[in-house]
mmCIF file of C-alpha atoms and ligand atoms in Angstrom:
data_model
loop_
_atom_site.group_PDB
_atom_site.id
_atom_site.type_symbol
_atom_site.label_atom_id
_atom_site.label_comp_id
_atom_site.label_asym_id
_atom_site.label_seq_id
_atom_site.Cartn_x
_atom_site.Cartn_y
_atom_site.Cartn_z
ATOM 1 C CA UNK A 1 -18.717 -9.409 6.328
ATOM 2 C CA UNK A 2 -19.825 -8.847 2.371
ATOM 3 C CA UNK A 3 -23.232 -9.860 2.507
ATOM 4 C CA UNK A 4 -24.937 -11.504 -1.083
ATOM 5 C CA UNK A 5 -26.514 -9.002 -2.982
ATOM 6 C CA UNK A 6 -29.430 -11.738 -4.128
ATOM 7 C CA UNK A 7 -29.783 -13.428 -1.032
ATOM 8 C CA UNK A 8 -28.423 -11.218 1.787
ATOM 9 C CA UNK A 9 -26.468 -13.693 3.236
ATOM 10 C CA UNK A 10 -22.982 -13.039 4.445
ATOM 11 C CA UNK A 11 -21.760 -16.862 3.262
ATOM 12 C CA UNK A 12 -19.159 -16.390 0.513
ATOM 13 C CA UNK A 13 -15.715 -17.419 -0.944
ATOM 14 C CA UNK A 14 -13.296 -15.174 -2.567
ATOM 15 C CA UNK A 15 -12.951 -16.837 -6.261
ATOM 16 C CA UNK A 16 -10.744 -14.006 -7.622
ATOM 17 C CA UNK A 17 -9.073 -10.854 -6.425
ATOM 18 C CA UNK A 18 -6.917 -7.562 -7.872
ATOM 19 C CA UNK A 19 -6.149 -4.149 -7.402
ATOM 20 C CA UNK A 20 -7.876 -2.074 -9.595
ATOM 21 C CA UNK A 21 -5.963 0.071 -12.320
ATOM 22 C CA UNK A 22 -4.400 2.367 -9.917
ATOM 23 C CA UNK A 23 -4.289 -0.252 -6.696
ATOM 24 C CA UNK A 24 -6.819 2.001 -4.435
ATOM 25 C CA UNK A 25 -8.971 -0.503 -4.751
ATOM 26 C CA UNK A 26 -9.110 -4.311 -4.481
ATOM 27 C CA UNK A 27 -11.529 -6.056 -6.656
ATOM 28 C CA UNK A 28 -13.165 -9.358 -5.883
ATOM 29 C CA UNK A 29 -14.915 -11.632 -7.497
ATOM 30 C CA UNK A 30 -17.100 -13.793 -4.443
ATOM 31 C CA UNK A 31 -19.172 -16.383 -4.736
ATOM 32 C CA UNK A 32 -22.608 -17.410 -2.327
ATOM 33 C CA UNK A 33 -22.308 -20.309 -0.988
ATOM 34 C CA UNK A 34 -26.097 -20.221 0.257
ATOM 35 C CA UNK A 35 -27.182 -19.433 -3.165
ATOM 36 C CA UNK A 36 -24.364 -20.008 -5.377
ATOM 37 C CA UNK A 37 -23.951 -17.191 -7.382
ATOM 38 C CA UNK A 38 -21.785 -15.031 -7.926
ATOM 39 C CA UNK A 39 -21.087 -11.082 -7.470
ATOM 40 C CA UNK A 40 -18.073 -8.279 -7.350
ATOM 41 C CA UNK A 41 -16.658 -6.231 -5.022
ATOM 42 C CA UNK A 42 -14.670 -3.553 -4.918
ATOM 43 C CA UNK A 43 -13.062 -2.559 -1.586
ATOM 44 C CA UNK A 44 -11.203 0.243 -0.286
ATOM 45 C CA UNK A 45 -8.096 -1.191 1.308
ATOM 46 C CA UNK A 46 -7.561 0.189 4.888
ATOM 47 C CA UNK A 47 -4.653 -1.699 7.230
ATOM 48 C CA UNK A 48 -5.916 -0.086 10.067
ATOM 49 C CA UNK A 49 -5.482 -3.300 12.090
ATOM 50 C CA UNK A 50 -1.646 -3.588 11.122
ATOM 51 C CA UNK A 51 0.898 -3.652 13.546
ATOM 52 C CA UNK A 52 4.325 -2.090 12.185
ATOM 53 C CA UNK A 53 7.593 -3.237 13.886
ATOM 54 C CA UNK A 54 9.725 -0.672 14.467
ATOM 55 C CA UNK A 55 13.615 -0.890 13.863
ATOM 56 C CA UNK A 56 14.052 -1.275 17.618
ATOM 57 C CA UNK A 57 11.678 -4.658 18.149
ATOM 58 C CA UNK A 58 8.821 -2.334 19.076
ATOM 59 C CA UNK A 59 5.590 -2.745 17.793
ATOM 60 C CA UNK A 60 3.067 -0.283 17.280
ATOM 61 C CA UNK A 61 -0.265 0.184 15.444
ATOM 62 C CA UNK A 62 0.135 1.510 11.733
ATOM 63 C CA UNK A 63 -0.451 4.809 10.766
ATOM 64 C CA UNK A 64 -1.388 6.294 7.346
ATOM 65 C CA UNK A 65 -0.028 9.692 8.890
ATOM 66 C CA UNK A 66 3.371 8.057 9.437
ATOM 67 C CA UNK A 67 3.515 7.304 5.756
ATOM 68 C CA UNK A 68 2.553 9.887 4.445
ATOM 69 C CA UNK A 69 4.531 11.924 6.238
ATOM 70 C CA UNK A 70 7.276 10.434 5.282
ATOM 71 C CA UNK A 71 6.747 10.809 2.049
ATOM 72 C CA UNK A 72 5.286 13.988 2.219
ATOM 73 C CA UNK A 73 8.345 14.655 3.324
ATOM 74 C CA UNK A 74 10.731 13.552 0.799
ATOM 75 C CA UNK A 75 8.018 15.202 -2.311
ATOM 76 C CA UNK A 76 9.362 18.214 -3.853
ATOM 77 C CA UNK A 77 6.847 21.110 -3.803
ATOM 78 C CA UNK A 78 4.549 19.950 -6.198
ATOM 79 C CA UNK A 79 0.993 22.105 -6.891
ATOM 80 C CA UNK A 80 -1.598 19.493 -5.723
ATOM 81 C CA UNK A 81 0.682 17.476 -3.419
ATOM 82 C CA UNK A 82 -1.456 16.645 -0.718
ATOM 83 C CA UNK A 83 -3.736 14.907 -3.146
ATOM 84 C CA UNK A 84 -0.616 13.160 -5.269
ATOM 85 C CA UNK A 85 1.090 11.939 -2.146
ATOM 86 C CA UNK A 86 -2.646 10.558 -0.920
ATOM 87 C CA UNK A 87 -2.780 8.882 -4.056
ATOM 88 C CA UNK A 88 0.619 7.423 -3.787
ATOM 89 C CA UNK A 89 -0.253 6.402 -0.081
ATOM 90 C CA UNK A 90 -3.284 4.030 -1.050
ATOM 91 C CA UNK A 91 -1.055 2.408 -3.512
ATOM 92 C CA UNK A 92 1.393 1.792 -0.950
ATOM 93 C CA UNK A 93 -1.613 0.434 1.748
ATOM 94 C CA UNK A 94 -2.771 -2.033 -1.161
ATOM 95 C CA UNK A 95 0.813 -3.348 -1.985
ATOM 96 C CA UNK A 96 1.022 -3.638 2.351
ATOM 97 C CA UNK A 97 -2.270 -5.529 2.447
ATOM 98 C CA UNK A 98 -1.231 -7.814 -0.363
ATOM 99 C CA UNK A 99 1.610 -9.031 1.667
ATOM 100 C CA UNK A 100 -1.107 -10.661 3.657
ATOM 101 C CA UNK A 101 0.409 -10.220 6.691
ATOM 102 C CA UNK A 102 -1.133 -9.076 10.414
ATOM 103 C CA UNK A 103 2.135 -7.519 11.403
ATOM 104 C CA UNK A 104 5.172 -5.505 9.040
ATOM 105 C CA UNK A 105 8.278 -4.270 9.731
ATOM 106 C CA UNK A 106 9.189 -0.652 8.888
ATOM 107 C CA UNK A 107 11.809 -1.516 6.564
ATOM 108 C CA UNK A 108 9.210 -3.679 4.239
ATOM 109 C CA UNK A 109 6.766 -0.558 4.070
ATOM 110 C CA UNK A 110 9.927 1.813 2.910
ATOM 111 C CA UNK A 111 10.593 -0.948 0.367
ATOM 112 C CA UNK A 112 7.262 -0.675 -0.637
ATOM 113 C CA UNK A 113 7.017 3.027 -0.855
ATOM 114 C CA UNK A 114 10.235 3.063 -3.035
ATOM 115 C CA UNK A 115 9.286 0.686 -5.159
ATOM 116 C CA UNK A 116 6.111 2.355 -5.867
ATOM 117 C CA UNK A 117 7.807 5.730 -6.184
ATOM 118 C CA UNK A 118 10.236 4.620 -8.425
ATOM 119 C CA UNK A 119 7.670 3.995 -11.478
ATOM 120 C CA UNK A 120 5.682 7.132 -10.423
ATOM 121 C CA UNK A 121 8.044 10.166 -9.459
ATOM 122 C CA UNK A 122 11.832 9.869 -9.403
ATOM 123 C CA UNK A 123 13.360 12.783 -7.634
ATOM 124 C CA UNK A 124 11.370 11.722 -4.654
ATOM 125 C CA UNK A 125 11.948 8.042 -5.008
ATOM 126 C CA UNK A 126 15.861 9.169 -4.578
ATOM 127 C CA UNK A 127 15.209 11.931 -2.091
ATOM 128 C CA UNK A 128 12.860 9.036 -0.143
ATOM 129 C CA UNK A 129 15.740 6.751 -0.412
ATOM 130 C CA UNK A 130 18.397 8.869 0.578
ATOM 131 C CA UNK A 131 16.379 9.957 3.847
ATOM 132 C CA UNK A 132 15.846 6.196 4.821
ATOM 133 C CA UNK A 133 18.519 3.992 3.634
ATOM 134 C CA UNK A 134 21.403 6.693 4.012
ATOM 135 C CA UNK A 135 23.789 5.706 1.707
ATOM 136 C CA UNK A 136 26.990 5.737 2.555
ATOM 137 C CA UNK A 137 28.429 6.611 -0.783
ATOM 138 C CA UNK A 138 27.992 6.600 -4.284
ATOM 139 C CA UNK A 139 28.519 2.590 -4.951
ATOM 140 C CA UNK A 140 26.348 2.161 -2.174
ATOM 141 C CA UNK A 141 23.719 4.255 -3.867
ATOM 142 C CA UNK A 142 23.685 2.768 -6.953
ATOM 143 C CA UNK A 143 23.362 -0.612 -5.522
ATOM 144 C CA UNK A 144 20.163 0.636 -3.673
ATOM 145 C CA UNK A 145 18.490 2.501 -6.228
ATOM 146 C CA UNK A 146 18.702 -0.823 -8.539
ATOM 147 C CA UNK A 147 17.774 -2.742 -5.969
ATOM 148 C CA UNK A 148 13.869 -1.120 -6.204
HETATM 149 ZN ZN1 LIG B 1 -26.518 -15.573 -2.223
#
């Protein structure tokens, strides 16, 4: 719990929230409700208490190492990559997290990585697509890559 940073105590109501800039972060505007004022926070996102359910109904804890991997993966051989596909991975944890949700299915976190790879690097957006919604042709490509 956030404690209050005038009255140490760990009372308080979320008034406002966002990601930062680049969504590694979520800020949050809280306010005491022992003293009543109010302060910011800014929070690294990490769903470490998700539960992902897989294609086949079972569930499992998430993994950051499954996503990146996968996108790892699908990332052309970039200098730097590790820390670029990091980068893209705690975008992709805050846009998971803002679903709100205590469990997600696979296929909403490879929506969510494609639609943040689409604004942010192309060729592995349709390299990421290709590897996990196998098109089955070009119509059926197109359709998917304007669906994110
Ligand atoms: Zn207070």
């Amino acid at each position: 719990m956030i404690k209050c940073p005038y009255c140490r105590k760990d009372f308080n109501d979320v008034k406002n929230s966002r990601s930062t800039f680049d969504s590694s972060q979520i800020w949050r505007r809280r306010l005491c409700r022992k003293c009543g004022k109010t302060f910011t926070t800014y929070e690294k996102v990490r769903p470490d208490f998700l539960f992902v359910i897989k294609k086949s109904g079972k569930k499992e804890r998430y993994s950051r190492e499954n996503v990146y991997s996968g996108i790892y993966r699908a990332a052309l051989s970039w200098k730097d990559k590790e820390r670029i596909v990091n980068k893209i991975v705690d975008v992709v944890e805050s846009r998971i997290l803002d679903l709100g949700k205590k469990e997600v299915k696979t296929s909403e976190i490879s929506d969510i990585v494609l639609k943040t790879l689409k604004f942010r690097n192309i060729k592995t957006f349709v390299r990421f697509l290709v590897y996990n919604k196998q098109p089955k042709g070009e119509e059926d490509f197109i359709k998917l890559f304007r669906k994110y």
